[in-house]
Amino acid sequence: MAAREMNKILVTGACGQIGSELTVALRKRYGGENVVAVGRMTEPTIPELRETGPFHMFVDVTERSVLEMVVKKYNIDTIYHMAAILSAAGEQHPQLAWNVNMNGLYNVLEVARERDMVRLFCPSSIAVFGPETPQHDTPQETVLLPKTMYGVTKVAGELLCNYHVQRFGLDVRGVRYPGIISSETPPGGGTTDYAVEIFYEAIKHQRYDCFLREDSVLPMMYMPDCIKGTIDLMEADFASLQHHADFNLAAFSFSPAELVAEIQKHLPGFVCTYAPDFRQAIADSWPKTIDDSAARAEWGWEPAYDLPAMVADMLEKLGKKYEEGKI
Ligand code: AKB
């Protein structure tokens, strides 16, 4: 496939945890006017989203005509499709998760195919794995038998994206994100959300009641690495990719107890209690550590942050926001 330039970019789910910081990073890289941000319902938590380039609310990816209208209006040739219902929300609303994650994805792929777009980013998740998958150093090619609706849609989504690559020559790329930790926009509806909530509660109240057991180890990543990995994969040479929409991606893994111990190095008075809820079963079905050697070999993936560096940076950033009365 000959390399073509990405000129006009659309970010769906731009008000979400990853979408919001990704939009800002893409605008810095490619110019504000060239990155159109759309969201379904929520107002952006990052003011720059409105200030630094085009932003539209009420763009629901399940409504193909609305999606087509925005794509035509801005002559979009590249999409970062970040809109999704995550694992915990998906268990509460499985029909909604199917509709947004499958029908929304299908609309994006079909609009891109019909308009011969340059490239698409359609993220997957560690939720594609299930209890039958090896839990340590989970291989790139392995058993994909998820037990959540979110996981079901992510497995089907990976297959659908890879199908579009092979059948139609559409350049679709994606990674299996671990839990993402960030200081700008809080996550919503995920099983790994505790690893963000804990920082807000530690700073504001010195206490947190965790909805996972203290020994539940899960793969995680800090947002700067998530953004870098996403953009690096999209800028990689197509010819060097043997995989497309399903790259394993890892940075570090930890349990709630390990995260608490790291936070306590900075805030010795911080206390965490544990009251596992329905999200525990989801966490128990996911791997503990991930083998991301395919991403490293095919497009040079390498994370910069480990657990201590992430914790220090999160506490500094959120501590500042707290002093300024912003959280
Ligand atoms: C979730 O917890 O559902 C997400 C994910 C791992 O994809 N953060």
Short mmCIF file of N, CA and C in Angstrom, two decimals, residues 20-79:
data_model
loop_
_atom_site.label_atom_id
_atom_site.label_comp_id
_atom_site.label_asym_id
_atom_site.label_seq_id
_atom_site.Cartn_x
_atom_site.Cartn_y
_atom_site.Cartn_z
N SER A 20 -9.82 13.16 24.68
CA SER A 20 -9.57 14.58 24.97
C SER A 20 -8.08 14.92 24.89
N GLU A 21 -7.24 14.12 25.51
CA GLU A 21 -5.80 14.43 25.47
C GLU A 21 -5.21 14.11 24.09
N LEU A 22 -5.77 13.10 23.43
CA LEU A 22 -5.30 12.77 22.08
C LEU A 22 -5.58 13.92 21.12
N THR A 23 -6.78 14.51 21.23
CA THR A 23 -7.13 15.62 20.34
C THR A 23 -6.14 16.77 20.50
N VAL A 24 -5.85 17.11 21.75
CA VAL A 24 -4.92 18.22 22.00
C VAL A 24 -3.53 17.89 21.42
N ALA A 25 -3.08 16.65 21.62
CA ALA A 25 -1.76 16.25 21.10
C ALA A 25 -1.75 16.26 19.57
N LEU A 26 -2.82 15.79 18.95
CA LEU A 26 -2.88 15.76 17.48
C LEU A 26 -2.89 17.19 16.91
N ARG A 27 -3.58 18.08 17.60
CA ARG A 27 -3.64 19.47 17.11
C ARG A 27 -2.27 20.13 17.21
N LYS A 28 -1.53 19.81 18.27
CA LYS A 28 -0.16 20.37 18.40
C LYS A 28 0.69 19.87 17.25
N ARG A 29 0.47 18.64 16.84
CA ARG A 29 1.32 18.00 15.82
C ARG A 29 0.92 18.37 14.39
N TYR A 30 -0.39 18.40 14.14
CA TYR A 30 -0.86 18.58 12.75
C TYR A 30 -1.57 19.91 12.50
N GLY A 31 -1.73 20.74 13.54
CA GLY A 31 -2.42 22.03 13.38
C GLY A 31 -3.86 21.93 13.86
N GLY A 32 -4.31 22.94 14.62
CA GLY A 32 -5.63 22.94 15.24
C GLY A 32 -6.76 22.74 14.26
N GLU A 33 -6.72 23.46 13.13
CA GLU A 33 -7.82 23.42 12.16
C GLU A 33 -7.93 22.06 11.48
N ASN A 34 -6.86 21.27 11.53
CA ASN A 34 -6.85 19.98 10.83
C ASN A 34 -7.35 18.82 11.67
N VAL A 35 -7.72 19.11 12.92
CA VAL A 35 -8.17 18.02 13.80
C VAL A 35 -9.56 18.38 14.35
N VAL A 36 -10.56 17.70 13.85
CA VAL A 36 -11.95 17.97 14.23
C VAL A 36 -12.33 17.02 15.37
N ALA A 37 -12.81 17.60 16.47
CA ALA A 37 -13.18 16.79 17.64
C ALA A 37 -14.70 16.69 17.72
N VAL A 38 -15.21 15.46 17.89
CA VAL A 38 -16.65 15.31 18.09
C VAL A 38 -16.93 14.44 19.30
N GLY A 39 -18.02 14.79 20.00
CA GLY A 39 -18.45 14.02 21.16
C GLY A 39 -19.95 13.82 21.11
N ARG A 40 -20.45 12.90 21.93
CA ARG A 40 -21.88 12.58 21.86
C ARG A 40 -22.70 13.45 22.81
N MET A 41 -22.33 13.45 24.07
CA MET A 41 -23.20 14.09 25.06
C MET A 41 -22.51 15.08 25.97
N THR A 42 -21.30 14.70 26.43
CA THR A 42 -20.69 15.47 27.51
C THR A 42 -19.92 16.69 27.01
N GLU A 43 -19.89 17.71 27.80
CA GLU A 43 -19.05 18.89 27.54
C GLU A 43 -17.60 18.50 27.79
N PRO A 44 -16.66 19.07 27.02
CA PRO A 44 -15.26 18.73 27.27
C PRO A 44 -14.78 19.18 28.64
N THR A 45 -13.95 18.34 29.30
CA THR A 45 -13.35 18.77 30.56
C THR A 45 -12.09 19.60 30.28
N ILE A 46 -11.54 19.44 29.09
CA ILE A 46 -10.35 20.23 28.72
C ILE A 46 -10.82 21.41 27.86
N PRO A 47 -10.71 22.65 28.36
CA PRO A 47 -11.22 23.79 27.60
C PRO A 47 -10.58 23.93 26.22
N GLU A 48 -9.29 23.53 26.08
CA GLU A 48 -8.60 23.64 24.78
C GLU A 48 -9.34 22.92 23.66
N LEU A 49 -10.16 21.92 24.02
CA LEU A 49 -10.87 21.16 23.00
C LEU A 49 -11.75 22.07 22.16
N ARG A 50 -12.36 23.05 22.81
CA ARG A 50 -13.20 24.02 22.09
C ARG A 50 -12.36 25.15 21.52
N GLU A 51 -11.26 25.47 22.23
CA GLU A 51 -10.51 26.69 21.90
C GLU A 51 -9.50 26.52 20.76
N THR A 52 -9.02 25.29 20.56
CA THR A 52 -7.88 25.13 19.64
C THR A 52 -8.23 24.54 18.28
N GLY A 53 -9.53 24.29 18.02
CA GLY A 53 -9.91 23.73 16.72
C GLY A 53 -11.39 23.42 16.70
N PRO A 54 -11.88 22.89 15.55
CA PRO A 54 -13.32 22.61 15.44
C PRO A 54 -13.78 21.56 16.44
N PHE A 55 -14.93 21.84 17.09
CA PHE A 55 -15.51 20.89 18.05
C PHE A 55 -17.02 20.83 17.85
N HIS A 56 -17.56 19.62 17.77
CA HIS A 56 -19.02 19.45 17.65
C HIS A 56 -19.52 18.47 18.69
N MET A 57 -20.58 18.89 19.38
CA MET A 57 -21.25 17.95 20.28
C MET A 57 -22.38 17.27 19.55
N PHE A 58 -22.98 16.25 20.13
CA PHE A 58 -24.13 15.53 19.58
C PHE A 58 -23.81 14.79 18.30
N VAL A 59 -22.56 14.35 18.15
CA VAL A 59 -22.24 13.48 17.02
C VAL A 59 -22.15 12.06 17.58
N ASP A 60 -23.22 11.30 17.32
CA ASP A 60 -23.34 9.94 17.82
C ASP A 60 -22.93 9.01 16.69
N VAL A 61 -21.91 8.20 16.93
CA VAL A 61 -21.38 7.36 15.84
C VAL A 61 -22.37 6.29 15.37
N THR A 62 -23.40 6.04 16.18
CA THR A 62 -24.40 5.05 15.74
C THR A 62 -25.34 5.66 14.70
N GLU A 63 -25.27 6.98 14.52
CA GLU A 63 -26.09 7.63 13.49
C GLU A 63 -25.19 7.94 12.29
N ARG A 64 -25.26 7.05 11.33
CA ARG A 64 -24.33 7.14 10.20
C ARG A 64 -24.45 8.46 9.42
N SER A 65 -25.69 8.96 9.27
CA SER A 65 -25.88 10.19 8.48
C SER A 65 -25.18 11.38 9.15
N VAL A 66 -25.20 11.42 10.48
CA VAL A 66 -24.55 12.53 11.20
C VAL A 66 -23.03 12.43 11.02
N LEU A 67 -22.53 11.21 11.14
CA LEU A 67 -21.10 10.96 10.95
C LEU A 67 -20.67 11.39 9.53
N GLU A 68 -21.47 10.99 8.55
CA GLU A 68 -21.17 11.32 7.15
C GLU A 68 -21.17 12.83 6.92
N MET A 69 -22.10 13.51 7.59
CA MET A 69 -22.20 14.96 7.43
C MET A 69 -20.90 15.64 7.88
N VAL A 70 -20.40 15.23 9.06
CA VAL A 70 -19.17 15.84 9.59
C VAL A 70 -17.98 15.50 8.69
N VAL A 71 -17.93 14.24 8.26
CA VAL A 71 -16.81 13.78 7.40
C VAL A 71 -16.78 14.59 6.10
N LYS A 72 -17.96 14.81 5.52
CA LYS A 72 -18.04 15.57 4.25
C LYS A 72 -17.69 17.04 4.49
N LYS A 73 -18.28 17.60 5.55
CA LYS A 73 -18.08 19.04 5.84
C LYS A 73 -16.60 19.39 5.93
N TYR A 74 -15.83 18.51 6.59
CA TYR A 74 -14.42 18.84 6.81
C TYR A 74 -13.47 18.08 5.89
N ASN A 75 -14.04 17.31 4.95
CA ASN A 75 -13.22 16.53 4.03
C ASN A 75 -12.23 15.63 4.77
N ILE A 76 -12.76 14.90 5.75
CA ILE A 76 -11.93 14.06 6.63
C ILE A 76 -11.32 12.90 5.85
N ASP A 77 -10.00 12.66 6.08
CA ASP A 77 -9.37 11.49 5.43
C ASP A 77 -8.75 10.52 6.45
N THR A 78 -8.83 10.87 7.73
CA THR A 78 -8.24 10.02 8.79
C THR A 78 -9.15 10.08 10.01
N ILE A 79 -9.42 8.93 10.62
CA ILE A 79 -10.26 8.94 11.83
C ILE A 79 -9.56 8.22 12.98
#
